[in-house]
Amino acid sequence: MRAIRFENAGNADVVKLVEEPIPQVRPHDLLIRVRAAGLNRADILQRQGFYGERPDFGDSVIPGLEIAGEVVDVGTATTGFRNGDRVMAIVGGGAHAEYARVDSRMAMAVPDRLDFAAAAAIPEVFVTAHEALIHLGKLTSGGWALIHAAAGGVGSAAVILAYALGAKTVFTASGQKRIERVTELGGTVGVDYRKHNFLDAALDATDHRGVDVAVDFIGGPYLDRNLRALAPGGRLIQVGTLQGGEGQLSLDLLLHNHLRVIGTVMKSRSFDEKLAMTNRFRERWLSAFETGQLAPLIDRVFPLAQAAEAHRYMEASGNLGKIVLAID
């Protein structure tokens, strides 16, 4: 089968299309003919050598964490699926290939109204957004959230979920066009982080009370302002550290406002944790995709052979929504 591999750690030039053996199906597995796969920041980090070859970070050195496709083989201990079923899922690596295996307990039926590209834009980002914003962040209807990188995959998913929940958002993005598009998704107050201070915007929007939850991917440079943007009892959910992991932390602020800082990341979680996260998302939101209440936001679809270009496009930070690889 055709698959993506990285020659070494490095820039997008190390992304190569190669021939790999089709994965062997284990008792609880489904073998999926992959039709589309999401591209995520974790794939960039893997290419750069951030994860090395650690086996606890997945069960395949082929990149890619989310798939949509058709079942072509079923493990002996698997129930509820059969050949030909359309499924989407988070996988432990291996998505950027013509075939991938997934534990059947992680698989979700693709809603009839969605094509494979749209389905591939759901699992990783919406599960992560739900986990950060609602499960860990405890955002409720009528609450306020501060969402950074809102034009990206997880950020835009978080805005969409907050709006569906009946909450309001202060969100950051670059450029008026992207702010307008995120506003159309349900964002309340947009901030161009290159021109304006998101802390001021968050306090102004909430009459200086602060937001209930902040979801951040940037890291150290935002830490102090994120905490100062929180209302008493607020939660900062740290999902990434795109600009570094070192920041200024005022323990007095943390103590006096009884704030919480919670870190979360998908790739290094155990299977049981990933399954619990998937089930929480499935139970709360999958039916909303089936009815059309929710829909993923796709920026561009690249063919698998142009995976290197897709990496470059993501690293340029110009996308608005998900980047997807189509695998024909």
Tab-separated table of C-alpha atoms in Angstrom:
chain	number	residue	atom	x	y	z
A	1	MET	CA	0.000	0.000	0.000
A	2	ARG	CA	1.047	3.618	-0.472
A	3	ALA	CA	1.884	5.432	2.739
A	4	ILE	CA	3.708	8.466	4.060
A	5	ARG	CA	6.979	8.029	5.934
A	6	PHE	CA	9.608	10.490	7.132
A	7	GLU	CA	13.163	9.827	5.930
A	8	ASN	CA	14.605	11.525	8.995
A	9	ALA	CA	13.565	14.265	11.366
A	10	GLY	CA	13.468	17.555	9.517
A	11	ASN	CA	11.463	19.940	7.363
A	12	ALA	CA	8.758	18.969	4.899
A	13	ASP	CA	11.378	17.697	2.433
A	14	VAL	CA	11.647	14.486	4.503
A	15	VAL	CA	7.993	13.601	3.754
A	16	LYS	CA	8.020	10.715	1.281
A	17	LEU	CA	5.402	8.539	-0.381
A	18	VAL	CA	6.540	4.914	-0.039
A	19	GLU	CA	5.252	1.348	-0.212
A	20	GLU	CA	4.431	-0.294	3.121
A	21	PRO	CA	2.785	-3.608	4.069
A	22	ILE	CA	-0.920	-3.551	4.874
A	23	PRO	CA	-1.409	-3.668	8.676
A	24	GLN	CA	-2.296	-6.993	10.260
A	25	VAL	CA	-5.710	-7.073	11.920
A	26	ARG	CA	-5.794	-7.927	15.630
A	27	PRO	CA	-8.860	-9.471	17.323
A	28	HIS	CA	-10.552	-6.155	18.193
A	29	ASP	CA	-9.459	-4.329	15.027
A	30	LEU	CA	-11.104	-3.091	11.895
A	31	LEU	CA	-9.022	-2.786	8.744
A	32	ILE	CA	-10.050	0.403	6.983
A	33	ARG	CA	-9.583	1.366	3.357
A	34	VAL	CA	-8.731	4.970	4.120
A	35	ARG	CA	-10.460	7.516	1.894
A	36	ALA	CA	-9.460	10.649	3.816
A	37	ALA	CA	-7.246	11.483	6.770
A	38	GLY	CA	-6.763	14.604	8.838
A	39	LEU	CA	-3.460	16.427	9.169
A	40	ASN	CA	-2.691	17.661	12.685
A	41	ARG	CA	0.046	19.579	14.505
A	42	ALA	CA	1.086	16.297	16.100
A	43	ASP	CA	2.062	15.067	12.620
A	44	ILE	CA	4.319	18.091	12.212
A	45	LEU	CA	5.908	17.430	15.602
A	46	GLN	CA	6.425	13.760	14.711
A	47	ARG	CA	8.125	14.785	11.467
A	48	GLN	CA	10.380	17.140	13.395
A	49	GLY	CA	11.468	14.305	15.674
A	50	PHE	CA	9.663	15.547	18.769
A	51	TYR	CA	8.282	12.111	19.678
A	52	GLY	CA	11.189	9.982	18.504
A	53	GLU	CA	10.269	6.302	18.209
A	54	ARG	CA	8.499	6.042	21.576
A	55	PRO	CA	6.081	3.104	21.358
A	56	ASP	CA	3.693	4.647	23.903
A	57	PHE	CA	2.964	7.434	21.420
A	58	GLY	CA	1.202	5.112	19.002
A	59	ASP	CA	1.338	1.726	17.321
A	60	SER	CA	2.573	2.844	13.900
A	61	VAL	CA	5.483	4.968	12.725
A	62	ILE	CA	3.343	6.005	9.765
A	63	PRO	CA	1.947	9.438	10.670
A	64	GLY	CA	-1.693	10.409	10.939
A	65	LEU	CA	-4.136	10.237	13.831
A	66	GLU	CA	-7.624	10.322	12.296
A	67	ILE	CA	-9.237	8.505	9.412
A	68	ALA	CA	-12.445	8.094	7.485
A	69	GLY	CA	-13.029	5.182	5.164
A	70	GLU	CA	-14.627	1.803	4.573
A	71	VAL	CA	-14.291	-1.398	6.592
A	72	VAL	CA	-12.602	-4.127	4.527
A	73	ASP	CA	-11.773	-6.653	7.269
A	74	VAL	CA	-13.027	-7.353	10.782
A	75	GLY	CA	-11.129	-8.887	13.706
A	76	THR	CA	-12.351	-12.084	15.352
A	77	ALA	CA	-13.416	-10.314	18.584
A	78	THR	CA	-15.094	-7.379	16.875
A	79	THR	CA	-18.850	-6.808	16.951
A	80	GLY	CA	-21.107	-4.129	15.515
A	81	PHE	CA	-19.275	-3.596	12.219
A	82	ARG	CA	-19.090	-5.384	8.903
A	83	ASN	CA	-17.327	-4.966	5.592
A	84	GLY	CA	-18.504	-1.919	3.673
A	85	ASP	CA	-19.437	0.158	6.724
A	86	ARG	CA	-18.347	3.806	6.574
A	87	VAL	CA	-16.435	4.719	9.727
A	88	MET	CA	-14.302	7.494	11.178
A	89	ALA	CA	-11.907	7.180	14.082
A	90	ILE	CA	-8.867	8.311	15.979
A	91	VAL	CA	-6.004	5.874	15.402
A	92	GLY	CA	-2.661	5.310	17.090
A	93	GLY	CA	-0.778	6.441	14.004
A	94	GLY	CA	-0.953	5.041	10.505
A	95	ALA	CA	-3.711	7.235	9.052
A	96	HIS	CA	-1.670	8.634	6.161
A	97	ALA	CA	-1.826	5.448	4.133
A	98	GLU	CA	-4.199	3.541	1.877
A	99	TYR	CA	-5.078	1.148	4.699
A	100	ALA	CA	-5.101	1.592	8.466
A	101	ARG	CA	-6.200	-0.490	11.390
A	102	VAL	CA	-8.241	0.824	14.297
A	103	ASP	CA	-9.566	-0.760	17.444
A	104	SER	CA	-13.260	-1.176	16.688
A	105	ARG	CA	-14.203	0.353	20.038
A	106	MET	CA	-12.794	3.664	18.817
A	107	ALA	CA	-14.730	3.645	15.543
A	108	MET	CA	-17.779	5.817	14.895
A	109	ALA	CA	-20.242	5.522	12.039
A	110	VAL	CA	-19.906	8.308	9.464
A	111	PRO	CA	-23.162	10.296	9.343
A	112	ASP	CA	-24.944	9.737	6.027
A	113	ARG	CA	-24.911	13.442	5.196
A	114	LEU	CA	-21.089	13.664	5.316
A	115	ASP	CA	-18.529	12.685	2.698
A	116	PHE	CA	-15.225	11.122	3.713
A	117	ALA	CA	-13.268	14.395	3.713
A	118	ALA	CA	-15.746	15.973	6.118
A	119	ALA	CA	-15.740	12.870	8.316
A	120	ALA	CA	-11.938	12.883	8.505
A	121	ALA	CA	-12.103	16.455	9.791
A	122	ILE	CA	-14.062	15.448	12.892
A	123	PRO	CA	-12.455	12.864	15.219
A	124	GLU	CA	-9.199	14.346	16.496
A	125	VAL	CA	-10.185	18.009	16.634
A	126	PHE	CA	-13.727	17.694	17.955
A	127	VAL	CA	-12.819	15.075	20.563
A	128	THR	CA	-9.939	17.296	21.699
A	129	ALA	CA	-12.123	20.413	21.707
A	130	HIS	CA	-14.877	18.710	23.701
A	131	GLU	CA	-12.372	17.340	26.200
A	132	ALA	CA	-10.689	20.709	26.727
A	133	LEU	CA	-13.666	23.034	26.630
A	134	ILE	CA	-16.447	21.018	28.221
A	135	HIS	CA	-15.139	17.940	30.052
A	136	LEU	CA	-12.090	19.601	31.634
A	137	GLY	CA	-13.078	23.248	31.247
A	138	LYS	CA	-16.630	22.711	32.532
A	139	LEU	CA	-18.027	25.348	30.170
A	140	THR	CA	-21.813	25.616	30.386
A	141	SER	CA	-24.569	27.467	28.589
A	142	GLY	CA	-24.302	31.202	29.232
A	143	GLY	CA	-20.622	30.977	30.153
A	144	TRP	CA	-17.664	32.669	28.513
A	145	ALA	CA	-14.623	31.015	26.940
A	146	LEU	CA	-11.369	32.444	25.601
A	147	ILE	CA	-10.250	30.358	22.618
A	148	HIS	CA	-6.871	30.899	20.999
A	149	ALA	CA	-5.868	29.893	17.454
A	150	ALA	CA	-9.568	29.865	16.637
A	151	ALA	CA	-8.996	29.581	12.891
A	152	GLY	CA	-7.165	26.271	13.301
A	153	GLY	CA	-8.646	22.795	13.491
A	154	VAL	CA	-9.148	22.385	17.243
A	155	GLY	CA	-9.737	26.111	17.792
A	156	SER	CA	-12.521	26.333	15.233
A	157	ALA	CA	-14.064	23.120	16.608
A	158	ALA	CA	-14.039	24.668	20.086
A	159	VAL	CA	-15.840	27.771	18.805
A	160	ILE	CA	-18.429	25.601	17.061
A	161	LEU	CA	-19.055	23.533	20.203
A	162	ALA	CA	-19.240	26.577	22.467
A	163	TYR	CA	-21.867	28.135	20.210
A	164	ALA	CA	-23.876	24.897	20.113
A	165	LEU	CA	-23.673	24.785	23.898
A	166	GLY	CA	-25.094	28.295	24.224
A	167	ALA	CA	-21.857	29.843	25.501
A	168	LYS	CA	-20.057	32.975	24.321
A	169	THR	CA	-16.466	33.244	23.147
A	170	VAL	CA	-13.635	35.691	22.908
A	171	PHE	CA	-11.353	34.244	20.241
A	172	THR	CA	-8.013	35.099	18.697
A	173	ALA	CA	-7.042	34.830	15.032
A	174	SER	CA	-4.984	36.775	12.518
A	175	GLY	CA	-6.554	39.042	9.913
A	176	GLN	CA	-10.041	40.395	9.417
A	177	LYS	CA	-11.082	37.701	6.944
A	178	ARG	CA	-10.351	34.907	9.387
A	179	ILE	CA	-12.018	36.741	12.251
A	180	GLU	CA	-15.137	37.217	10.144
A	181	ARG	CA	-15.209	33.527	9.211
A	182	VAL	CA	-14.842	32.390	12.823
A	183	THR	CA	-17.602	34.821	13.781
A	184	GLU	CA	-19.825	33.089	11.236
A	185	LEU	CA	-19.117	29.821	13.091
A	186	GLY	CA	-20.536	31.355	16.262
A	187	GLY	CA	-17.630	33.286	17.757
A	188	THR	CA	-18.732	36.312	19.779
A	189	VAL	CA	-15.755	38.691	20.044
A	190	GLY	CA	-12.826	38.353	17.636
A	191	VAL	CA	-9.340	39.664	18.438
A	192	ASP	CA	-6.542	40.064	15.905
A	193	TYR	CA	-3.679	39.043	18.211
A	194	ARG	CA	-1.159	40.855	16.015
A	195	LYS	CA	-2.835	44.212	16.657
A	196	HIS	CA	-4.780	43.981	19.919
A	197	ASN	CA	-4.418	42.616	23.439
A	198	PHE	CA	-6.721	39.654	24.019
A	199	LEU	CA	-6.646	40.264	27.785
A	200	ASP	CA	-8.237	43.670	27.356
A	201	ALA	CA	-10.823	42.222	24.990
A	202	ALA	CA	-11.723	39.385	27.380
A	203	LEU	CA	-12.177	41.749	30.311
A	204	ASP	CA	-14.165	44.274	28.273
A	205	ALA	CA	-16.479	41.570	26.905
A	206	THR	CA	-17.249	40.220	30.388
A	207	ASP	CA	-17.577	43.573	32.206
A	208	HIS	CA	-14.208	42.844	33.853
A	209	ARG	CA	-15.431	39.613	35.453
A	210	GLY	CA	-13.238	37.429	33.232
A	211	VAL	CA	-13.938	34.272	31.261
A	212	ASP	CA	-14.815	30.913	32.779
A	213	VAL	CA	-12.477	28.868	30.590
A	214	ALA	CA	-9.428	29.595	28.434
A	215	VAL	CA	-8.240	27.059	25.840
A	216	ASP	CA	-4.690	27.777	24.725
A	217	PHE	CA	-2.321	26.265	22.171
A	218	ILE	CA	0.359	28.979	22.241
A	219	GLY	CA	2.030	28.361	25.590
A	220	GLY	CA	4.496	30.381	27.613
A	221	PRO	CA	4.080	33.872	26.131
A	222	TYR	CA	0.320	33.762	26.825
A	223	LEU	CA	0.365	32.173	30.293
A	224	ASP	CA	0.211	35.297	32.461
A	225	ARG	CA	-2.441	37.020	30.332
A	226	ASN	CA	-4.506	33.837	30.136
A	227	LEU	CA	-4.635	33.601	33.919
A	228	ARG	CA	-5.476	37.289	34.293
A	229	ALA	CA	-8.314	36.843	31.784
A	230	LEU	CA	-9.990	34.218	33.988
A	231	ALA	CA	-12.838	34.895	36.371
A	232	PRO	CA	-12.403	33.666	39.962
A	233	GLY	CA	-12.522	29.886	39.878
A	234	GLY	CA	-11.664	29.870	36.153
A	235	ARG	CA	-9.872	27.095	34.294
A	236	LEU	CA	-6.959	27.366	31.865
A	237	ILE	CA	-6.794	24.288	29.636
A	238	GLN	CA	-3.368	24.060	27.996
A	239	VAL	CA	-3.566	22.025	24.795
A	240	GLY	CA	-0.269	23.003	23.134
A	241	THR	CA	2.906	25.045	23.392
A	242	LEU	CA	3.466	26.333	19.864
A	243	GLN	CA	5.599	29.222	21.104
A	244	GLY	CA	7.339	27.474	23.980
A	245	GLY	CA	6.604	25.930	27.345
A	246	GLU	CA	8.195	28.514	29.624
A	247	GLY	CA	6.063	31.368	30.941
A	248	GLN	CA	5.415	33.677	33.859
A	249	LEU	CA	3.140	32.263	36.562
A	250	SER	CA	1.913	34.384	39.480
A	251	LEU	CA	1.178	32.009	42.346
A	252	ASP	CA	-0.556	34.827	44.215
A	253	LEU	CA	-2.994	35.228	41.328
A	254	LEU	CA	-3.482	31.462	41.152
A	255	LEU	CA	-4.200	31.208	44.884
A	256	HIS	CA	-6.291	34.302	45.442
A	257	ASN	CA	-8.561	33.664	42.453
A	258	HIS	CA	-8.564	29.855	43.080
A	259	LEU	CA	-7.677	29.187	39.442
A	260	ARG	CA	-6.870	25.859	37.838
A	261	VAL	CA	-4.305	25.090	35.122
A	262	ILE	CA	-4.924	21.753	33.383
A	263	GLY	CA	-2.767	20.239	30.659
A	264	THR	CA	-4.138	17.846	28.067
A	265	VAL	CA	-2.801	16.206	24.921
A	266	MET	CA	-4.219	13.366	22.865
A	267	LYS	CA	-1.228	11.595	21.311
A	268	SER	CA	0.451	10.367	24.498
A	269	ARG	CA	-2.771	9.187	26.189
A	270	SER	CA	-3.346	5.500	26.889
A	271	PHE	CA	-5.859	3.566	24.811
A	272	ASP	CA	-8.368	3.526	27.680
A	273	GLU	CA	-8.115	7.298	28.060
A	274	LYS	CA	-8.560	7.870	24.327
A	275	LEU	CA	-11.545	5.532	24.338
A	276	ALA	CA	-13.149	7.416	27.236
A	277	MET	CA	-12.581	10.729	25.448
A	278	THR	CA	-14.096	9.358	22.242
A	279	ASN	CA	-17.114	7.976	24.074
A	280	ARG	CA	-17.763	11.291	25.814
A	281	PHE	CA	-17.728	13.062	22.471
A	282	ARG	CA	-19.839	10.364	20.784
A	283	GLU	CA	-22.543	10.470	23.440
A	284	ARG	CA	-22.745	14.268	23.500
A	285	TRP	CA	-22.270	15.382	19.903
A	286	LEU	CA	-22.322	12.658	17.223
A	287	SER	CA	-26.077	12.942	16.725
A	288	ALA	CA	-25.638	16.690	16.077
A	289	PHE	CA	-23.466	15.864	13.049
A	290	GLU	CA	-26.102	13.395	11.872
A	291	THR	CA	-28.821	16.052	11.953
A	292	GLY	CA	-26.660	18.808	10.485
A	293	GLN	CA	-26.665	20.947	13.632
A	294	LEU	CA	-22.875	20.652	13.608
A	295	ALA	CA	-20.509	20.499	10.645
A	296	PRO	CA	-16.707	20.450	10.420
A	297	LEU	CA	-14.776	23.306	8.851
A	298	ILE	CA	-12.400	22.245	6.060
A	299	ASP	CA	-9.788	24.576	4.627
A	300	ARG	CA	-8.115	22.475	1.931
A	301	VAL	CA	-7.935	18.888	0.734
A	302	PHE	CA	-4.614	17.626	-0.624
A	303	PRO	CA	-4.058	14.291	-2.374
A	304	LEU	CA	-1.824	11.892	-0.438
A	305	ALA	CA	0.977	12.380	-2.967
A	306	GLN	CA	1.070	16.070	-1.984
A	307	ALA	CA	1.446	15.412	1.748
A	308	ALA	CA	4.685	17.417	1.880
A	309	GLU	CA	2.868	20.444	0.476
A	310	ALA	CA	0.115	19.959	3.054
A	311	HIS	CA	2.773	20.047	5.801
A	312	ARG	CA	4.199	23.276	4.411
A	313	TYR	CA	0.733	24.780	4.199
A	314	MET	CA	-0.017	23.970	7.840
A	315	GLU	CA	3.333	25.339	9.003
A	316	ALA	CA	2.629	28.606	7.210
A	317	SER	CA	-0.366	28.982	9.582
A	318	GLY	CA	-2.613	30.153	6.787
A	319	ASN	CA	-5.345	27.566	7.163
A	320	LEU	CA	-8.884	28.270	8.266
A	321	GLY	CA	-10.172	24.987	9.619
A	322	LYS	CA	-8.916	21.473	8.913
A	323	ILE	CA	-6.373	20.289	6.376
A	324	VAL	CA	-7.293	16.886	4.978
A	325	LEU	CA	-5.456	14.332	2.847
A	326	ALA	CA	-7.577	12.510	0.236
A	327	ILE	CA	-6.502	8.946	-0.481
A	328	ASP	CA	-7.886	7.533	-3.743
